[in-house]
PDB file of C-alpha atoms in Angstrom:
ATOM      1  CA  GLU A  10       0.266   0.106  -0.027  1.00 95.00           C
ATOM      2  CA  VAL A  11       1.226   3.549  -1.135  1.00 97.00           C
ATOM      3  CA  GLN A  12       1.685   5.715   2.030  1.00 97.00           C
ATOM      4  CA  LEU A  13       3.078   9.546   2.097  1.00 98.00           C
ATOM      5  CA  LEU A  14       3.505  10.818   5.440  1.00 98.00           C
ATOM      6  CA  GLU A  15       4.489  14.485   5.823  1.00 98.00           C
ATOM      7  CA  SER A  16       6.048  16.184   9.138  1.00 98.00           C
ATOM      8  CA  GLY A  17       7.926  19.082   9.771  1.00 97.00           C
ATOM      9  CA  GLY A  18       4.631  21.545   9.824  1.00 97.00           C
ATOM     10  CA  GLY A  19       4.337  24.059  12.916  1.00 97.00           C
ATOM     11  CA  LEU A  20       4.499  27.930  13.614  1.00 98.00           C
ATOM     12  CA  VAL A  21       7.057  30.184  12.069  1.00 98.00           C
ATOM     13  CA  GLN A  22       7.824  33.745  12.324  1.00 97.00           C
ATOM     14  CA  PRO A  23       7.815  35.651   9.355  1.00 97.00           C
ATOM     15  CA  GLY A  24      11.386  35.496   7.878  1.00 97.00           C
ATOM     16  CA  GLY A  25      12.075  32.396   9.607  1.00 98.00           C
ATOM     17  CA  SER A  26      12.807  28.703   8.150  1.00 98.00           C
ATOM     18  CA  LEU A  27      11.277  25.173   7.962  1.00 98.00           C
ATOM     19  CA  ARG A  28      11.744  21.836   6.701  1.00 98.00           C
ATOM     20  CA  LEU A  29       9.039  19.917   5.775  1.00 98.00           C
ATOM     21  CA  SER A  30       9.440  15.732   5.395  1.00 98.00           C
ATOM     22  CA  CYS A  31       7.524  13.219   3.342  1.00 98.00           C
ATOM     23  CA  ALA A  32       8.534   9.726   4.567  1.00 98.00           C
ATOM     24  CA  ALA A  33       7.426   7.458   1.260  1.00 98.00           C
ATOM     25  CA  SER A  34       6.468   3.634   1.549  1.00 97.00           C
ATOM     26  CA  GLY A  35       4.805   1.106  -0.554  1.00 97.00           C
ATOM     27  CA  PHE A  36       6.725   1.860  -3.770  1.00 96.00           C
ATOM     28  CA  THR A  37      10.067   1.927  -5.486  1.00 97.00           C
ATOM     29  CA  PHE A  38      10.629   5.804  -4.156  1.00 97.00           C
ATOM     30  CA  SER A  39      13.417   6.141  -6.862  1.00 97.00           C
ATOM     31  CA  SER A  40      11.143   5.322  -9.616  1.00 96.00           C
ATOM     32  CA  TYR A  41       8.741   8.409  -9.240  1.00 97.00           C
ATOM     33  CA  ALA A  42       8.700  11.909  -9.244  1.00 97.00           C
ATOM     34  CA  VAL A  43       7.293  13.516  -6.151  1.00 98.00           C
ATOM     35  CA  SER A  44       5.711  16.908  -5.697  1.00 97.00           C
ATOM     36  CA  TRP A  45       4.511  19.219  -3.091  1.00 98.00           C
ATOM     37  CA  VAL A  46       1.440  21.208  -3.349  1.00 98.00           C
ATOM     38  CA  ARG A  47      -0.349  23.425  -0.495  1.00 98.00           C
ATOM     39  CA  GLN A  48      -3.524  24.533   0.140  1.00 98.00           C
ATOM     40  CA  SER A  49      -4.500  27.719   2.142  1.00 97.00           C
ATOM     41  CA  PRO A  50      -6.914  27.762   4.867  1.00 94.00           C
ATOM     42  CA  GLY A  51     -10.295  27.573   2.892  1.00 93.00           C
ATOM     43  CA  LYS A  52      -9.002  27.922  -0.236  1.00 95.00           C
ATOM     44  CA  GLY A  53      -7.975  25.723  -3.572  1.00 96.00           C
ATOM     45  CA  LEU A  54      -4.548  23.835  -4.268  1.00 97.00           C
ATOM     46  CA  GLU A  55      -1.592  25.286  -5.398  1.00 97.00           C
ATOM     47  CA  TRP A  56       1.267  23.649  -7.086  1.00 97.00           C
ATOM     48  CA  VAL A  57       4.737  24.337  -5.123  1.00 98.00           C
ATOM     49  CA  ALA A  58       7.551  22.198  -6.282  1.00 97.00           C
ATOM     50  CA  SER A  59       8.335  19.029  -8.157  1.00 97.00           C
ATOM     51  CA  VAL A  60      11.483  16.626  -8.352  1.00 97.00           C
ATOM     52  CA  ASN A  61      12.159  13.753 -10.562  1.00 96.00           C
ATOM     53  CA  GLY A  62      13.319  10.559  -9.261  1.00 94.00           C
ATOM     54  CA  GLY A  63      16.794  11.181  -9.923  1.00 93.00           C
ATOM     55  CA  SER A  64      16.746  14.605  -8.563  1.00 93.00           C
ATOM     56  CA  ASP A  65      18.352  15.815 -11.629  1.00 94.00           C
ATOM     57  CA  ASN A  66      14.921  18.013 -12.744  1.00 94.00           C
ATOM     58  CA  THR A  67      13.201  20.164 -10.517  1.00 96.00           C
ATOM     59  CA  HIS A  68      10.629  22.518 -10.966  1.00 95.00           C
ATOM     60  CA  TYR A  69       9.009  25.691  -8.744  1.00 96.00           C
ATOM     61  CA  THR A  70       6.239  28.188  -8.707  1.00 96.00           C
ATOM     62  CA  ASP A  71       7.422  31.512  -9.367  1.00 95.00           C
ATOM     63  CA  SER A  72       6.348  32.681  -5.666  1.00 96.00           C
ATOM     64  CA  VAL A  73       8.850  30.326  -3.945  1.00 97.00           C
ATOM     65  CA  LYS A  74      11.739  30.425  -6.684  1.00 97.00           C
ATOM     66  CA  GLY A  75      14.703  31.367  -4.333  1.00 97.00           C
ATOM     67  CA  ARG A  76      13.164  30.558  -1.320  1.00 98.00           C
ATOM     68  CA  PHE A  77      12.404  26.924  -0.967  1.00 98.00           C
ATOM     69  CA  THR A  78      14.254  23.901  -2.178  1.00 98.00           C
ATOM     70  CA  ILE A  79      12.811  20.695  -2.705  1.00 98.00           C
ATOM     71  CA  SER A  80      14.844  17.461  -2.456  1.00 98.00           C
ATOM     72  CA  ARG A  81      14.948  13.790  -1.947  1.00 98.00           C
ATOM     73  CA  ASP A  82      17.096  11.049  -0.323  1.00 97.00           C
ATOM     74  CA  ASN A  83      16.121   7.755  -2.363  1.00 97.00           C
ATOM     75  CA  SER A  84      18.084   5.886   0.372  1.00 97.00           C
ATOM     76  CA  LYS A  85      15.981   7.137   2.901  1.00 98.00           C
ATOM     77  CA  ASN A  86      12.867   7.127   1.097  1.00 97.00           C
ATOM     78  CA  THR A  87      11.882  10.693   1.737  1.00 98.00           C
ATOM     79  CA  LEU A  88      10.941  13.821   0.171  1.00 98.00           C
ATOM     80  CA  TYR A  89      11.796  17.319   1.628  1.00 98.00           C
ATOM     81  CA  LEU A  90      10.936  21.011   0.918  1.00 98.00           C
ATOM     82  CA  GLN A  91      13.267  23.542   2.853  1.00 98.00           C
ATOM     83  CA  MET A  92      11.395  26.781   3.133  1.00 98.00           C
ATOM     84  CA  ASN A  93      13.323  29.957   3.794  1.00 98.00           C
ATOM     85  CA  SER A  94      12.546  33.531   4.278  1.00 98.00           C
ATOM     86  CA  LEU A  95       8.795  32.396   5.076  1.00 98.00           C
ATOM     87  CA  ARG A  96       6.122  35.075   4.494  1.00 98.00           C
ATOM     88  CA  ALA A  97       2.176  35.065   6.033  1.00 97.00           C
ATOM     89  CA  ASP A  98       0.889  33.926   2.743  1.00 96.00           C
ATOM     90  CA  ASP A  99       2.895  30.376   2.914  1.00 98.00           C
ATOM     91  CA  THR A 100       0.475  29.698   5.649  1.00 98.00           C
ATOM     92  CA  ALA A 101      -1.034  26.141   4.368  1.00 98.00           C
ATOM     93  CA  VAL A 102      -1.449  23.006   4.692  1.00 98.00           C
ATOM     94  CA  TYR A 103       1.514  21.336   2.588  1.00 98.00           C
ATOM     95  CA  PHE A 104       0.459  17.922   0.794  1.00 98.00           C
ATOM     96  CA  CYS A 105       3.360  15.804  -0.732  1.00 98.00           C
ATOM     97  CA  ALA A 106       1.967  13.634  -4.098  1.00 98.00           C
ATOM     98  CA  LYS A 107       3.808  11.023  -5.906  1.00 97.00           C
ATOM     99  CA  SER A 108       3.323  10.413  -9.761  1.00 96.00           C
ATOM    100  CA  PRO A 109       3.076   7.534 -11.608  1.00 93.00           C
ATOM    101  CA  GLN A 110       6.426   8.196 -13.853  1.00 92.00           C
ATOM    102  CA  TYR A 111      10.173   9.282 -13.208  1.00 93.00           C
ATOM    103  CA  THR A 112       9.416  12.089 -14.679  1.00 90.00           C
ATOM    104  CA  THR A 113       7.765  15.539 -13.720  1.00 89.00           C
ATOM    105  CA  LEU A 114       4.904  17.316 -15.133  1.00 87.00           C
ATOM    106  CA  THR A 115       2.556  14.044 -14.741  1.00 92.00           C
ATOM    107  CA  PRO A 116      -0.725  13.540 -12.664  1.00 96.00           C
ATOM    108  CA  LEU A 117      -0.413  13.344  -8.922  1.00 97.00           C
ATOM    109  CA  ASP A 118      -1.809   9.414  -7.949  1.00 97.00           C
ATOM    110  CA  TYR A 119      -1.131   9.381  -4.455  1.00 97.00           C
ATOM    111  CA  TRP A 120      -1.045  12.146  -1.521  1.00 98.00           C
ATOM    112  CA  GLY A 121      -0.055  12.257   1.836  1.00 98.00           C
ATOM    113  CA  GLN A 122      -2.697  13.980   4.487  1.00 97.00           C
ATOM    114  CA  GLY A 123      -0.613  17.071   5.100  1.00 97.00           C
ATOM    115  CA  THR A 124       1.255  18.941   7.292  1.00 98.00           C
ATOM    116  CA  LEU A 125       0.427  22.472   8.565  1.00 98.00           C
ATOM    117  CA  VAL A 126       2.529  25.348   8.010  1.00 98.00           C
ATOM    118  CA  THR A 127       1.588  28.749  10.090  1.00 98.00           C
ATOM    119  CA  VAL A 128       3.701  31.599   9.083  1.00 98.00           C
ATOM    120  CA  SER A 129       2.678  34.534  12.164  1.00 96.00           C
ATOM    121  CA  SER A 130       4.232  36.644  14.580  1.00 95.00           C
TER     122      SER A 130
ATOM    123  CA  GLN B  29      -6.686  34.270  -9.682  1.00 82.00           C
ATOM    124  CA  SER B  30      -5.836  30.832 -10.858  1.00 87.00           C
ATOM    125  CA  VAL B  31      -4.700  29.851 -14.264  1.00 90.00           C
ATOM    126  CA  LEU B  32      -7.695  27.655 -15.255  1.00 96.00           C
ATOM    127  CA  THR B  33     -11.280  28.949 -14.580  1.00 97.00           C
ATOM    128  CA  GLN B  34     -13.825  26.639 -13.039  1.00 98.00           C
ATOM    129  CA  PRO B  35     -17.064  27.918 -11.910  1.00 97.00           C
ATOM    130  CA  PRO B  36     -17.215  27.863  -8.063  1.00 97.00           C
ATOM    131  CA  SER B  37     -19.871  25.345  -7.064  1.00 97.00           C
ATOM    132  CA  VAL B  38     -22.719  23.255  -8.847  1.00 98.00           C
ATOM    133  CA  SER B  39     -25.041  21.430  -7.467  1.00 97.00           C
ATOM    134  CA  GLY B  40     -27.955  18.373  -8.552  1.00 96.00           C
ATOM    135  CA  ALA B  41     -30.256  16.207  -6.929  1.00 97.00           C
ATOM    136  CA  PRO B  42     -29.339  12.403  -6.354  1.00 97.00           C
ATOM    137  CA  GLY B  43     -29.442  10.603  -9.504  1.00 97.00           C
ATOM    138  CA  GLN B  44     -28.853  13.397 -12.205  1.00 97.00           C
ATOM    139  CA  ARG B  45     -25.782  14.413 -14.189  1.00 97.00           C
ATOM    140  CA  VAL B  46     -23.791  17.224 -13.507  1.00 98.00           C
ATOM    141  CA  THR B  47     -20.378  18.868 -15.112  1.00 98.00           C
ATOM    142  CA  ILE B  48     -18.133  20.870 -14.319  1.00 98.00           C
ATOM    143  CA  SER B  49     -16.097  23.382 -16.808  1.00 98.00           C
ATOM    144  CA  CYS B  50     -12.343  23.439 -16.800  1.00 98.00           C
ATOM    145  CA  THR B  51     -11.373  26.889 -19.061  1.00 97.00           C
ATOM    146  CA  GLY B  52      -7.671  27.587 -19.798  1.00 96.00           C
ATOM    147  CA  SER B  53      -5.744  29.399 -22.738  1.00 96.00           C
ATOM    148  CA  SER B  54      -3.550  28.747 -25.706  1.00 94.00           C
ATOM    149  CA  SER B  55      -0.643  28.875 -22.779  1.00 95.00           C
ATOM    150  CA  ASN B  56      -2.165  25.440 -21.158  1.00 96.00           C
ATOM    151  CA  ILE B  57      -4.770  23.341 -22.066  1.00 97.00           C
ATOM    152  CA  GLY B  58      -4.967  24.881 -25.649  1.00 96.00           C
ATOM    153  CA  ALA B  59      -1.275  24.185 -25.998  1.00 95.00           C
ATOM    154  CA  GLY B  60      -1.642  20.252 -26.239  1.00 94.00           C
ATOM    155  CA  TYR B  61      -1.052  19.793 -22.270  1.00 96.00           C
ATOM    156  CA  SER B  62      -3.198  16.787 -20.245  1.00 96.00           C
ATOM    157  CA  VAL B  63      -6.173  17.736 -18.178  1.00 98.00           C
ATOM    158  CA  HIS B  64      -6.486  15.709 -15.067  1.00 98.00           C
ATOM    159  CA  TRP B  65      -8.929  16.080 -11.995  1.00 98.00           C
ATOM    160  CA  TYR B  66      -8.813  15.353  -8.601  1.00 98.00           C
ATOM    161  CA  GLN B  67     -12.021  15.258  -5.810  1.00 98.00           C
ATOM    162  CA  GLN B  68     -11.201  16.427  -2.162  1.00 98.00           C
ATOM    163  CA  LEU B  69     -13.864  15.239   0.134  1.00 96.00           C
ATOM    164  CA  PRO B  70     -14.015  17.388   3.262  1.00 92.00           C
ATOM    165  CA  GLY B  71     -11.137  17.393   5.595  1.00 91.00           C
ATOM    166  CA  THR B  72      -9.172  14.707   3.360  1.00 96.00           C
ATOM    167  CA  ALA B  73      -6.546  15.017   1.005  1.00 97.00           C
ATOM    168  CA  PRO B  74      -7.346  15.422  -2.995  1.00 98.00           C
ATOM    169  CA  LYS B  75      -7.482  12.092  -4.724  1.00 98.00           C
ATOM    170  CA  LEU B  76      -6.777  11.542  -8.707  1.00 98.00           C
ATOM    171  CA  LEU B  77     -10.074  10.967 -10.277  1.00 98.00           C
ATOM    172  CA  ILE B  78      -9.512  11.577 -14.038  1.00 98.00           C
ATOM    173  CA  TYR B  79      -6.049  11.845 -15.653  1.00 97.00           C
ATOM    174  CA  GLY B  80      -4.901  12.611 -19.273  1.00 96.00           C
ATOM    175  CA  ASN B  81      -8.130  13.795 -20.243  1.00 97.00           C
ATOM    176  CA  THR B  82     -10.359  10.830 -19.968  1.00 98.00           C
ATOM    177  CA  ASN B  83      -8.854   8.008 -18.248  1.00 97.00           C
ATOM    178  CA  ARG B  84      -9.940   6.586 -14.862  1.00 98.00           C
ATOM    179  CA  PRO B  85      -7.262   5.416 -12.147  1.00 96.00           C
ATOM    180  CA  SER B  86      -8.386   1.707 -11.122  1.00 95.00           C
ATOM    181  CA  GLY B  87     -11.424   2.132  -8.572  1.00 95.00           C
ATOM    182  CA  VAL B  88     -12.901   5.205  -9.566  1.00 97.00           C
ATOM    183  CA  PRO B  89     -16.498   4.673 -10.875  1.00 96.00           C
ATOM    184  CA  ASP B  90     -17.433   4.804 -14.448  1.00 96.00           C
ATOM    185  CA  ARG B  91     -19.841   7.643 -13.517  1.00 97.00           C
ATOM    186  CA  PHE B  92     -17.113   9.992 -13.448  1.00 98.00           C
ATOM    187  CA  SER B  93     -15.744  10.729 -17.026  1.00 98.00           C
ATOM    188  CA  GLY B  94     -13.603  13.829 -18.581  1.00 98.00           C
ATOM    189  CA  SER B  95     -13.283  15.438 -21.987  1.00 97.00           C
ATOM    190  CA  LYS B  96     -11.166  18.019 -23.779  1.00 97.00           C
ATOM    191  CA  SER B  97     -11.840  20.172 -26.194  1.00 96.00           C
ATOM    192  CA  GLY B  98      -9.619  23.294 -27.854  1.00 96.00           C
ATOM    193  CA  THR B  99      -8.881  25.457 -24.568  1.00 97.00           C
ATOM    194  CA  SER B 100     -11.297  23.748 -22.117  1.00 97.00           C
ATOM    195  CA  ALA B 101     -12.013  20.488 -20.359  1.00 98.00           C
ATOM    196  CA  SER B 102     -15.070  19.300 -18.673  1.00 98.00           C
ATOM    197  CA  LEU B 103     -15.787  16.588 -15.907  1.00 98.00           C
ATOM    198  CA  ALA B 104     -18.943  14.680 -15.958  1.00 98.00           C
ATOM    199  CA  ILE B 105     -20.658  12.823 -13.102  1.00 98.00           C
ATOM    200  CA  THR B 106     -23.767  10.594 -13.818  1.00 97.00           C
ATOM    201  CA  GLY B 107     -26.155   8.832 -11.312  1.00 97.00           C
ATOM    202  CA  LEU B 108     -25.244  11.332  -8.552  1.00 97.00           C
ATOM    203  CA  GLN B 109     -24.958  10.028  -5.177  1.00 97.00           C
ATOM    204  CA  ALA B 110     -24.527  11.796  -1.660  1.00 96.00           C
ATOM    205  CA  GLU B 111     -20.880  10.708  -1.537  1.00 96.00           C
ATOM    206  CA  ASP B 112     -20.234  12.727  -4.422  1.00 97.00           C
ATOM    207  CA  GLU B 113     -20.249  15.830  -2.663  1.00 97.00           C
ATOM    208  CA  ALA B 114     -16.713  17.206  -2.220  1.00 97.00           C
ATOM    209  CA  ASP B 115     -14.510  19.745  -4.029  1.00 98.00           C
ATOM    210  CA  TYR B 116     -13.255  18.997  -7.871  1.00 98.00           C
ATOM    211  CA  TYR B 117     -10.212  20.519  -9.272  1.00 98.00           C
ATOM    212  CA  CYS B 118      -8.776  20.533 -12.335  1.00 98.00           C
ATOM    213  CA  GLN B 119      -5.072  20.465 -13.345  1.00 98.00           C
ATOM    214  CA  SER B 120      -3.083  21.049 -16.390  1.00 97.00           C
ATOM    215  CA  TYR B 121       0.434  22.382 -17.184  1.00 96.00           C
ATOM    216  CA  ASP B 122       2.405  25.449 -18.789  1.00 94.00           C
ATOM    217  CA  SER B 123       5.589  26.724 -19.286  1.00 92.00           C
ATOM    218  CA  SER B 124       5.801  27.366 -15.739  1.00 88.00           C
ATOM    219  CA  GLY B 125       4.587  24.094 -14.055  1.00 94.00           C
ATOM    220  CA  VAL B 126       1.840  22.856 -12.717  1.00 96.00           C
ATOM    221  CA  VAL B 127      -1.393  24.717 -12.921  1.00 97.00           C
ATOM    222  CA  PHE B 128      -4.520  24.224 -11.131  1.00 97.00           C
ATOM    223  CA  GLY B 129      -8.075  25.595 -11.155  1.00 97.00           C
ATOM    224  CA  GLY B 130      -9.719  27.303  -8.475  1.00 97.00           C
ATOM    225  CA  GLY B 131     -11.833  24.826  -7.484  1.00 97.00           C
ATOM    226  CA  THR B 132     -15.500  23.701  -7.496  1.00 98.00           C
ATOM    227  CA  LYS B 133     -17.737  22.720  -4.574  1.00 98.00           C
ATOM    228  CA  LEU B 134     -20.441  20.036  -5.652  1.00 98.00           C
ATOM    229  CA  THR B 135     -23.545  20.182  -3.362  1.00 97.00           C
ATOM    230  CA  VAL B 136     -25.936  17.340  -3.942  1.00 96.00           C
ATOM    231  CA  LEU B 137     -29.340  18.242  -3.130  1.00 93.00           C
TER     232      LEU B 137
END
């Protein structure tokens, strides 16, 4: 059974940093692209970043470029999102999701339950 | 403001058919990129409902179907059931990456 378990969310002050993790199980992690998608309270889905199976291809939404870094450790079956220079509008539930293919820009067929990040003073 | 435009809400009675539109542009759907649809039940994570414009993942009832034409796509749900009450999102791509619609809340009357 495919499982994705996010962790690392919490309350952080504006300008601060946070690192999210997503532990994957039930599939060959290194064979599939994975992504972060966020959802602000009461709002819709917003794609954040994606990385392919080998970590040599990454994509980011414009609003997080230069502040967020997506990475993965295939030996630990774990996806990460390093978030720096956090702003109030980064407040959201962050979901990790896997693709059914090695490459990015493919559908998201399994999702974790999400971790809440709150940016506030 | 989402790149893909969806109606904020739709509704229908049990057993009826509803459709949810997803309007894009020549930069995304009209450029030939695939459209996918997700269902998000209250308080849960999204679930892939339709991929590659028209395909259903294993386990998704055939009451759900997708279509695409030009710069738009649609999700149709037939034989509406109370359990279908949820938010629905379309998703495609553009030169910047992944784009989502703003979501449509389906109410089963």
